[in-house]
PDB file of C-alpha atoms and ligand atoms in Angstrom:
ATOM      1  CA  MET A   1     116.039  89.812  95.299  1.00 96.00           C
ATOM      2  CA  THR A   2     115.132  92.446  92.550  1.00 98.00           C
ATOM      3  CA  ILE A   3     111.886  93.961  91.453  1.00 98.00           C
ATOM      4  CA  SER A   4     111.637  96.349  88.582  1.00 98.00           C
ATOM      5  CA  ASP A   5     109.016  98.373  87.434  1.00 98.00           C
ATOM      6  CA  LEU A   6     106.221  96.021  88.414  1.00 98.00           C
ATOM      7  CA  HIS A   7     102.659  96.664  87.169  1.00 98.00           C
ATOM      8  CA  LYS A   8      99.647  94.627  88.254  1.00 98.00           C
ATOM      9  CA  SER A   9      96.020  95.612  87.533  1.00 98.00           C
ATOM     10  CA  TYR A  10      92.761  94.004  88.565  1.00 97.00           C
ATOM     11  CA  GLY A  11      90.500  94.569  85.616  1.00 96.00           C
ATOM     12  CA  ASP A  12      90.701  98.249  84.822  1.00 95.00           C
ATOM     13  CA  VAL A  13      92.216  99.293  88.379  1.00 97.00           C
ATOM     14  CA  GLU A  14      95.835  99.580  88.361  1.00 98.00           C
ATOM     15  CA  VAL A  15      97.293  98.550  91.801  1.00 98.00           C
ATOM     16  CA  LEU A  16     100.842  98.313  91.396  1.00 98.00           C
ATOM     17  CA  LYS A  17     102.044 101.288  89.353  1.00 98.00           C
ATOM     18  CA  GLY A  18     105.642 100.430  88.746  1.00 98.00           C
ATOM     19  CA  ILE A  19     107.345  99.085  91.982  1.00 98.00           C
ATOM     20  CA  SER A  20     111.058  98.713  91.970  1.00 98.00           C
ATOM     21  CA  LEU A  21     112.695  97.221  95.195  1.00 97.00           C
ATOM     22  CA  THR A  22     116.018  95.519  95.878  1.00 97.00           C
ATOM     23  CA  VAL A  23     116.574  93.129  98.689  1.00 97.00           C
ATOM     24  CA  ALA A  24     120.107  92.228  99.492  1.00 97.00           C
ATOM     25  CA  PRO A  25     120.738  88.552 101.092  1.00 97.00           C
ATOM     26  CA  GLY A  26     120.138  88.761 104.666  1.00 97.00           C
ATOM     27  CA  GLU A  27     118.477  91.979 104.628  1.00 97.00           C
ATOM     28  CA  VAL A  28     115.081  92.430 106.361  1.00 98.00           C
ATOM     29  CA  VAL A  29     112.834  94.908 104.554  1.00 98.00           C
ATOM     30  CA  CYS A  30     109.713  96.164 106.392  1.00 98.00           C
ATOM     31  CA  LEU A  31     106.984  97.145 103.869  1.00 98.00           C
ATOM     32  CA  VAL A  32     104.642  99.631 105.635  1.00 97.00           C
ATOM     33  CA  GLY A  33     101.683 101.906 104.190  1.00 97.00           C
ATOM     34  CA  PRO A  34      97.885 102.410 104.392  1.00 96.00           C
ATOM     35  CA  SER A  35      95.332  99.721 103.848  1.00 96.00           C
ATOM     36  CA  GLY A  36      94.798  99.210  99.939  1.00 97.00           C
ATOM     37  CA  SER A  37      98.256 100.703  98.883  1.00 98.00           C
ATOM     38  CA  GLY A  38      99.187  97.265  97.136  1.00 98.00           C
ATOM     39  CA  LYS A  39     101.447  95.626  99.896  1.00 98.00           C
ATOM     40  CA  SER A  40      99.693  92.238  99.911  1.00 98.00           C
ATOM     41  CA  THR A  41      99.525  92.264  96.029  1.00 98.00           C
ATOM     42  CA  LEU A  42     103.136  92.943  95.812  1.00 98.00           C
ATOM     43  CA  LEU A  43     104.011  89.884  98.226  1.00 98.00           C
ATOM     44  CA  ARG A  44     101.543  87.823  96.212  1.00 97.00           C
ATOM     45  CA  CYS A  45     103.425  88.628  93.077  1.00 97.00           C
ATOM     46  CA  ILE A  46     106.534  87.625  94.431  1.00 97.00           C
ATOM     47  CA  ASN A  47     105.223  84.196  95.469  1.00 95.00           C
ATOM     48  CA  VAL A  48     103.238  84.024  92.136  1.00 94.00           C
ATOM     49  CA  LEU A  49     100.033  83.781  93.878  1.00 95.00           C
ATOM     50  CA  GLU A  50      99.142  86.683  91.604  1.00 96.00           C
ATOM     51  CA  THR A  51     100.422  87.312  88.043  1.00 95.00           C
ATOM     52  CA  ALA A  52     101.809  90.591  87.318  1.00 97.00           C
ATOM     53  CA  ASN A  53     101.084  92.390  84.355  1.00 97.00           C
ATOM     54  CA  SER A  54     104.648  93.651  83.512  1.00 98.00           C
ATOM     55  CA  GLY A  55     108.093  94.066  85.252  1.00 98.00           C
ATOM     56  CA  LEU A  56     110.618  91.694  86.527  1.00 98.00           C
ATOM     57  CA  ILE A  57     111.034  89.929  89.767  1.00 97.00           C
ATOM     58  CA  ASP A  58     114.086  88.140  90.324  1.00 97.00           C
ATOM     59  CA  VAL A  59     114.543  86.112  93.491  1.00 95.00           C
ATOM     60  CA  GLY A  60     118.170  84.620  93.370  1.00 92.00           C
ATOM     61  CA  GLY A  61     117.979  83.945  89.740  1.00 92.00           C
ATOM     62  CA  PHE A  62     114.296  82.587  89.755  1.00 93.00           C
ATOM     63  CA  ILE A  63     112.208  84.794  87.694  1.00 95.00           C
ATOM     64  CA  ALA A  64     108.943  84.795  89.174  1.00 95.00           C
ATOM     65  CA  THR A  65     107.362  87.029  86.470  1.00 96.00           C
ATOM     66  CA  ASP A  66     108.403  84.371  83.766  1.00 95.00           C
ATOM     67  CA  PRO A  67     105.292  82.947  82.341  1.00 92.00           C
ATOM     68  CA  ASP A  68     106.917  79.400  82.323  1.00 93.00           C
ATOM     69  CA  ILE A  69     108.060  79.585  85.787  1.00 92.00           C
ATOM     70  CA  ASP A  70     107.680  76.183  87.784  1.00 92.00           C
ATOM     71  CA  LEU A  71     105.545  77.170  90.606  1.00 90.00           C
ATOM     72  CA  ASP A  72     106.676  74.246  92.713  1.00 89.00           C
ATOM     73  CA  VAL A  73     110.437  75.458  92.559  1.00 89.00           C
ATOM     74  CA  MET A  74     109.455  79.105  92.964  1.00 91.00           C
ATOM     75  CA  ARG A  75     107.198  78.400  96.009  1.00 87.00           C
ATOM     76  CA  ARG A  76     109.876  76.353  97.358  1.00 89.00           C
ATOM     77  CA  HIS A  77     112.308  79.203  97.379  1.00 94.00           C
ATOM     78  CA  VAL A  78     110.009  81.780  98.664  1.00 97.00           C
ATOM     79  CA  GLY A  79     108.217  81.244 102.124  1.00 97.00           C
ATOM     80  CA  MET A  80     105.023  83.119 102.903  1.00 97.00           C
ATOM     81  CA  VAL A  81     103.379  83.608 106.196  1.00 97.00           C
ATOM     82  CA  PHE A  82      99.934  85.125 106.078  1.00 96.00           C
ATOM     83  CA  GLN A  83      97.855  87.244 108.672  1.00 94.00           C
ATOM     84  CA  ALA A  84      95.435  84.077 108.851  1.00 93.00           C
ATOM     85  CA  PHE A  85      97.553  81.193 109.563  1.00 89.00           C
ATOM     86  CA  ASN A  86      96.044  78.802 107.046  1.00 91.00           C
ATOM     87  CA  LEU A  87      96.985  75.591 109.038  1.00 97.00           C
ATOM     88  CA  PHE A  88      95.252  72.432 108.106  1.00 97.00           C
ATOM     89  CA  PRO A  89      92.755  71.933 111.014  1.00 97.00           C
ATOM     90  CA  HIS A  90      92.644  67.977 110.902  1.00 98.00           C
ATOM     91  CA  MET A  91      96.710  67.903 111.030  1.00 98.00           C
ATOM     92  CA  THR A  92      98.932  68.218 114.028  1.00 98.00           C
ATOM     93  CA  ALA A  93     101.657  70.993 113.992  1.00 98.00           C
ATOM     94  CA  ILE A  94     104.369  68.476 112.695  1.00 98.00           C
ATOM     95  CA  GLU A  95     102.028  67.158 110.148  1.00 98.00           C
ATOM     96  CA  ASN A  96     101.316  70.600 108.781  1.00 98.00           C
ATOM     97  CA  CYS A  97     105.049  71.108 108.612  1.00 98.00           C
ATOM     98  CA  SER A  98     105.639  67.860 106.854  1.00 98.00           C
ATOM     99  CA  ILE A  99     102.909  67.752 104.229  1.00 97.00           C
ATOM    100  CA  ALA A 100     104.514  70.180 101.569  1.00 95.00           C
ATOM    101  CA  GLN A 101     107.969  68.648 101.992  1.00 96.00           C
ATOM    102  CA  ARG A 102     106.415  65.328 101.293  1.00 96.00           C
ATOM    103  CA  LYS A 103     104.337  66.423  98.328  1.00 94.00           C
ATOM    104  CA  VAL A 104     106.513  69.007  96.879  1.00 92.00           C
ATOM    105  CA  LEU A 105     109.953  68.053  97.587  1.00 94.00           C
ATOM    106  CA  GLY A 106     109.423  64.236  97.625  1.00 95.00           C
ATOM    107  CA  ARG A 107     111.044  63.869 101.203  1.00 96.00           C
ATOM    108  CA  SER A 108     110.088  60.608 102.968  1.00 98.00           C
ATOM    109  CA  GLN A 109     107.931  60.816 106.083  1.00 98.00           C
ATOM    110  CA  SER A 110     110.994  60.537 108.350  1.00 98.00           C
ATOM    111  CA  ALA A 111     113.019  62.795 106.575  1.00 98.00           C
ATOM    112  CA  ALA A 112     110.189  65.591 106.423  1.00 98.00           C
ATOM    113  CA  ASP A 113     109.479  65.075 110.167  1.00 98.00           C
ATOM    114  CA  GLU A 114     112.953  65.343 111.150  1.00 98.00           C
ATOM    115  CA  VAL A 115     113.158  68.726 109.485  1.00 98.00           C
ATOM    116  CA  SER A 116     109.713  69.819 110.891  1.00 98.00           C
ATOM    117  CA  ARG A 117     110.992  68.868 114.215  1.00 98.00           C
ATOM    118  CA  ALA A 118     113.843  71.157 113.963  1.00 98.00           C
ATOM    119  CA  SER A 119     111.763  74.055 112.595  1.00 98.00           C
ATOM    120  CA  LEU A 120     109.238  73.738 115.250  1.00 98.00           C
ATOM    121  CA  GLU A 121     112.328  73.855 117.857  1.00 98.00           C
ATOM    122  CA  LYS A 122     113.388  76.842 116.311  1.00 97.00           C
ATOM    123  CA  VAL A 123     110.060  78.567 116.765  1.00 98.00           C
ATOM    124  CA  GLY A 124     109.853  77.278 120.285  1.00 97.00           C
ATOM    125  CA  LEU A 125     107.274  74.738 119.748  1.00 98.00           C
ATOM    126  CA  GLY A 126     109.309  71.353 119.745  1.00 98.00           C
ATOM    127  CA  HIS A 127     107.158  70.360 122.727  1.00 98.00           C
ATOM    128  CA  LEU A 128     103.826  70.891 121.028  1.00 98.00           C
ATOM    129  CA  ALA A 129     104.608  69.043 117.716  1.00 98.00           C
ATOM    130  CA  ASP A 130     101.509  66.693 118.248  1.00 98.00           C
ATOM    131  CA  ARG A 131      98.830  69.249 119.149  1.00 98.00           C
ATOM    132  CA  TYR A 132      96.194  70.173 116.604  1.00 98.00           C
ATOM    133  CA  PRO A 133      95.680  73.728 115.533  1.00 98.00           C
ATOM    134  CA  ASP A 134      92.467  74.234 117.792  1.00 97.00           C
ATOM    135  CA  GLN A 135      94.742  73.206 120.782  1.00 98.00           C
ATOM    136  CA  LEU A 136      97.151  76.007 119.968  1.00 97.00           C
ATOM    137  CA  SER A 137      96.932  79.733 120.796  1.00 96.00           C
ATOM    138  CA  GLY A 138      96.936  81.989 117.890  1.00 96.00           C
ATOM    139  CA  GLY A 139     100.513  83.031 118.405  1.00 97.00           C
ATOM    140  CA  GLN A 140     101.481  79.638 118.519  1.00 97.00           C
ATOM    141  CA  GLN A 141      99.568  78.708 115.424  1.00 97.00           C
ATOM    142  CA  GLN A 142     101.345  81.568 113.662  1.00 97.00           C
ATOM    143  CA  ARG A 143     104.719  80.138 114.688  1.00 98.00           C
ATOM    144  CA  VAL A 144     103.790  76.695 113.401  1.00 98.00           C
ATOM    145  CA  ALA A 145     102.993  78.622 110.093  1.00 98.00           C
ATOM    146  CA  ILE A 146     106.328  80.074 110.206  1.00 98.00           C
ATOM    147  CA  ALA A 147     107.901  76.586 111.138  1.00 98.00           C
ATOM    148  CA  ARG A 148     105.972  75.019 108.140  1.00 98.00           C
ATOM    149  CA  ALA A 149     107.540  77.712 105.685  1.00 97.00           C
ATOM    150  CA  LEU A 150     110.883  77.384 107.263  1.00 98.00           C
ATOM    151  CA  SER A 151     110.591  73.442 106.688  1.00 98.00           C
ATOM    152  CA  MET A 152     110.802  74.184 102.920  1.00 96.00           C
ATOM    153  CA  GLU A 153     114.375  75.718 103.432  1.00 96.00           C
ATOM    154  CA  PRO A 154     113.456  79.147 101.646  1.00 96.00           C
ATOM    155  CA  SER A 155     115.882  81.715 100.503  1.00 96.00           C
ATOM    156  CA  LEU A 156     113.299  84.417 101.063  1.00 98.00           C
ATOM    157  CA  MET A 157     110.472  84.881 103.639  1.00 98.00           C
ATOM    158  CA  LEU A 158     107.341  87.087 103.051  1.00 98.00           C
ATOM    159  CA  PHE A 159     105.316  88.035 106.038  1.00 98.00           C
ATOM    160  CA  ASP A 160     101.995  89.728 105.285  1.00 98.00           C
ATOM    161  CA  GLU A 161     101.037  91.288 108.620  1.00 97.00           C
ATOM    162  CA  PRO A 162     101.823  88.384 110.582  1.00 97.00           C
ATOM    163  CA  THR A 163     100.844  89.658 114.003  1.00 97.00           C
ATOM    164  CA  SER A 164      97.775  91.568 112.931  1.00 95.00           C
ATOM    165  CA  ALA A 165      95.272  88.960 113.825  1.00 94.00           C
ATOM    166  CA  LEU A 166      96.620  87.802 117.062  1.00 95.00           C
ATOM    167  CA  ASP A 167      95.925  88.600 120.686  1.00 93.00           C
ATOM    168  CA  PRO A 168      98.176  91.296 122.077  1.00 92.00           C
ATOM    169  CA  GLU A 169      99.629  88.846 124.685  1.00 93.00           C
ATOM    170  CA  THR A 170     100.844  86.477 121.858  1.00 94.00           C
ATOM    171  CA  VAL A 171     102.228  89.123 119.352  1.00 96.00           C
ATOM    172  CA  GLY A 172     105.552  89.344 121.248  1.00 96.00           C
ATOM    173  CA  ASP A 173     106.289  85.720 120.874  1.00 96.00           C
ATOM    174  CA  VAL A 174     105.898  85.831 117.206  1.00 97.00           C
ATOM    175  CA  LEU A 175     107.951  89.008 116.858  1.00 97.00           C
ATOM    176  CA  ASP A 176     110.856  87.269 118.752  1.00 97.00           C
ATOM    177  CA  VAL A 177     110.816  84.321 116.316  1.00 98.00           C
ATOM    178  CA  MET A 178     111.094  86.693 113.510  1.00 98.00           C
ATOM    179  CA  ARG A 179     113.853  88.907 115.129  1.00 98.00           C
ATOM    180  CA  ASN A 180     115.694  85.475 115.540  1.00 97.00           C
ATOM    181  CA  LEU A 181     115.283  84.841 111.944  1.00 98.00           C
ATOM    182  CA  ALA A 182     116.601  88.133 111.040  1.00 97.00           C
ATOM    183  CA  ASP A 183     119.579  87.738 113.403  1.00 97.00           C
ATOM    184  CA  GLU A 184     120.412  84.290 111.711  1.00 97.00           C
ATOM    185  CA  GLY A 185     120.687  86.088 108.303  1.00 97.00           C
ATOM    186  CA  MET A 186     117.189  85.021 106.705  1.00 98.00           C
ATOM    187  CA  THR A 187     116.116  87.434 103.990  1.00 98.00           C
ATOM    188  CA  MET A 188     112.826  88.817 104.841  1.00 98.00           C
ATOM    189  CA  ILE A 189     110.119  91.089 103.529  1.00 98.00           C
ATOM    190  CA  VAL A 190     107.475  91.796 106.278  1.00 98.00           C
ATOM    191  CA  VAL A 191     104.341  93.766 106.041  1.00 98.00           C
ATOM    192  CA  THR A 192     103.704  95.058 109.428  1.00 96.00           C
ATOM    193  CA  HIS A 193     102.245  98.033 111.390  1.00 93.00           C
ATOM    194  CA  GLU A 194     104.701  97.150 114.193  1.00 94.00           C
ATOM    195  CA  MET A 195     106.834 100.325 113.981  1.00 94.00           C
ATOM    196  CA  HIS A 196     108.892  99.215 116.945  1.00 94.00           C
ATOM    197  CA  PHE A 197     109.745  95.912 115.345  1.00 96.00           C
ATOM    198  CA  ALA A 198     110.398  97.533 112.078  1.00 96.00           C
ATOM    199  CA  ARG A 199     112.762 100.266 113.629  1.00 95.00           C
ATOM    200  CA  GLU A 200     114.599  97.726 115.723  1.00 95.00           C
ATOM    201  CA  VAL A 201     114.914  94.657 113.057  1.00 97.00           C
ATOM    202  CA  ALA A 202     114.602  96.195 109.542  1.00 97.00           C
ATOM    203  CA  ASP A 203     117.604  97.057 107.458  1.00 97.00           C
ATOM    204  CA  LYS A 204     115.270  99.165 105.206  1.00 97.00           C
ATOM    205  CA  VAL A 205     111.747 100.444 105.495  1.00 98.00           C
ATOM    206  CA  VAL A 206     109.717 100.993 102.393  1.00 98.00           C
ATOM    207  CA  PHE A 207     106.695 103.172 102.543  1.00 98.00           C
ATOM    208  CA  MET A 208     103.915 102.422  99.774  1.00 98.00           C
ATOM    209  CA  ASP A 209     100.972 104.439  99.031  1.00 97.00           C
ATOM    210  CA  GLY A 210      98.596 104.097  96.111  1.00 97.00           C
ATOM    211  CA  GLY A 211     100.428 101.423  94.335  1.00 98.00           C
ATOM    212  CA  VAL A 212     103.997 103.281  94.306  1.00 98.00           C
ATOM    213  CA  VAL A 213     107.028 103.372  96.627  1.00 98.00           C
ATOM    214  CA  VAL A 214     106.859 106.587  98.311  1.00 97.00           C
ATOM    215  CA  GLU A 215     109.926 106.549 100.476  1.00 97.00           C
ATOM    216  CA  GLU A 216     112.465 104.242 101.470  1.00 97.00           C
ATOM    217  CA  GLY A 217     115.665 103.941 103.303  1.00 97.00           C
ATOM    218  CA  PRO A 218     117.136 102.987 106.650  1.00 96.00           C
ATOM    219  CA  ALA A 219     114.423 102.336 109.415  1.00 94.00           C
ATOM    220  CA  ALA A 220     115.650 105.058 111.581  1.00 93.00           C
ATOM    221  CA  GLU A 221     115.398 107.691 108.861  1.00 95.00           C
ATOM    222  CA  VAL A 222     112.048 106.763 107.343  1.00 96.00           C
ATOM    223  CA  ILE A 223     110.209 106.349 110.725  1.00 95.00           C
ATOM    224  CA  GLY A 224     112.212 108.862 112.713  1.00 94.00           C
ATOM    225  CA  ASN A 225     112.635 111.500 109.926  1.00 95.00           C
ATOM    226  CA  PRO A 226     110.315 110.894 107.147  1.00 95.00           C
ATOM    227  CA  GLN A 227     110.612 113.417 104.344  1.00 96.00           C
ATOM    228  CA  HIS A 228     107.328 113.164 102.683  1.00 96.00           C
ATOM    229  CA  GLU A 229     103.826 114.468 103.696  1.00 96.00           C
ATOM    230  CA  ARG A 230     101.956 111.018 103.072  1.00 95.00           C
ATOM    231  CA  THR A 231     104.685 109.060 105.085  1.00 96.00           C
ATOM    232  CA  LYS A 232     104.411 111.635 108.008  1.00 96.00           C
ATOM    233  CA  SER A 233     100.615 111.497 108.084  1.00 95.00           C
ATOM    234  CA  PHE A 234     100.557 107.528 107.858  1.00 95.00           C
ATOM    235  CA  LEU A 235     103.116 107.376 110.814  1.00 94.00           C
ATOM    236  CA  ALA A 236     101.385 109.706 112.882  1.00 92.00           C
ATOM    237  CA  ARG A 237      98.405 107.374 112.793  1.00 91.00           C
ATOM    238  CA  VAL A 238     100.271 103.972 113.331  1.00 88.00           C
ATOM    239  CA  LEU A 239     103.011 105.259 116.037  1.00 81.00           C
TER     240      LEU A 239
HETATM  241  P1  LIG B 301      97.012  96.353 101.057  1.00 59.30           P
HETATM  242  O1  LIG B 301      97.705  94.886 101.313  1.00 59.30           O
HETATM  243  O2  LIG B 301      98.253  97.377 101.157  1.00 59.30           O
HETATM  244  O3  LIG B 301      95.977  96.544 101.962  1.00 59.30           O
HETATM  245  P2  LIG B 301      96.189  94.940  98.745  1.00 59.30           P
HETATM  246  O4  LIG B 301      97.241  94.617  97.943  1.00 59.30           O
HETATM  247  O5  LIG B 301      95.500  94.255  99.524  1.00 59.30           O
HETATM  248  O6  LIG B 301      96.627  96.350  99.543  1.00 59.30           O
HETATM  249  O7  LIG B 301      95.051  95.870  97.698  1.00 59.30           O
HETATM  250  C1  LIG B 301      95.515  96.935  96.947  1.00 59.30           C
HETATM  251  C2  LIG B 301      94.049  97.149  96.008  1.00 59.30           C
HETATM  252  O8  LIG B 301      93.794  96.142  95.278  1.00 59.30           O
HETATM  253  C3  LIG B 301      92.961  97.535  96.872  1.00 59.30           C
HETATM  254  O9  LIG B 301      92.250  98.500  96.297  1.00 59.30           O
HETATM  255  C4  LIG B 301      92.195  96.209  96.884  1.00 59.30           C
HETATM  256  O10 LIG B 301      90.847  96.577  96.963  1.00 59.30           O
HETATM  257  C5  LIG B 301      92.600  95.750  95.408  1.00 59.30           C
HETATM  258  N1  LIG B 301      92.723  94.336  95.335  1.00 59.30           N
HETATM  259  C6  LIG B 301      93.232  93.456  96.053  1.00 59.30           C
HETATM  260  N2  LIG B 301      93.156  92.244  95.679  1.00 59.30           N
HETATM  261  C7  LIG B 301      92.082  92.251  94.805  1.00 59.30           C
HETATM  262  C8  LIG B 301      91.401  91.288  93.868  1.00 59.30           C
HETATM  263  N3  LIG B 301      91.656  89.832  93.907  1.00 59.30           N
HETATM  264  N4  LIG B 301      90.562  91.611  92.932  1.00 59.30           N
HETATM  265  C9  LIG B 301      90.275  92.938  92.610  1.00 59.30           C
HETATM  266  N5  LIG B 301      90.816  94.030  93.428  1.00 59.30           N
HETATM  267  C10 LIG B 301      91.664  93.440  94.389  1.00 59.30           C
HETATM  268 MG1  LIG B 302      97.408  93.545 102.758  1.00 59.30          MG
END
């Protein structure tokens, strides 16, 4: 996945000021930085929930910045997990996982459910497939949201602060699922303040501030030995 010189403005305010970033297949990149630095906007541009003003985003040959991009094709290849899980409240876990497979991929109910079951097993929730979201803990709901994204068989997974809204006791299960995905070779971009996770799992840490990449490199270097003042002061606040 390659991003080059990406610019995004809201009205007169430029929030991404020329972002360039490469993520190799199977690589895990943790994106860190203060609130308002443009992390969510960057992920939303990759998933075409926002339209960039200029620059290029290439996800395995799918050009997200192409104005004629087929959104269904693009979103099939890029899974996204949000801070707020956004599950359909009137659907069970397995129905939440199957709906997009049926609508977007045209899978039959039984084919979709089979994939959904495998995805729910993968996140450790095979036994809760028939529960509704309000019968699940926050961490379990977030794991359903991950299973839902995986059910589309994406080539890239984006996580936007997936554990920020969770009770502390359920954070670990979600991080474990993400760690397993990383170990299986999933390509991932993770916006997180979990520096322990970043240090352990990320191949690369990217520090953003004010709409630019200030510093990037191996996790141990960026977290353990940051070079820029802005990185140092940010890490001093979150570590
Ligand atoms: P982060 O995720 O790093 O906290 P965001 O990408 O959410 O940062 O926001 C970057 C900047 O863009 C912030 O100043 C925010 O207020 C602004 N912004 C985000 N979304 C919108 C929007 N839909 N309209 C106008 N401004 C926005
Ligand atoms: Mg954000």
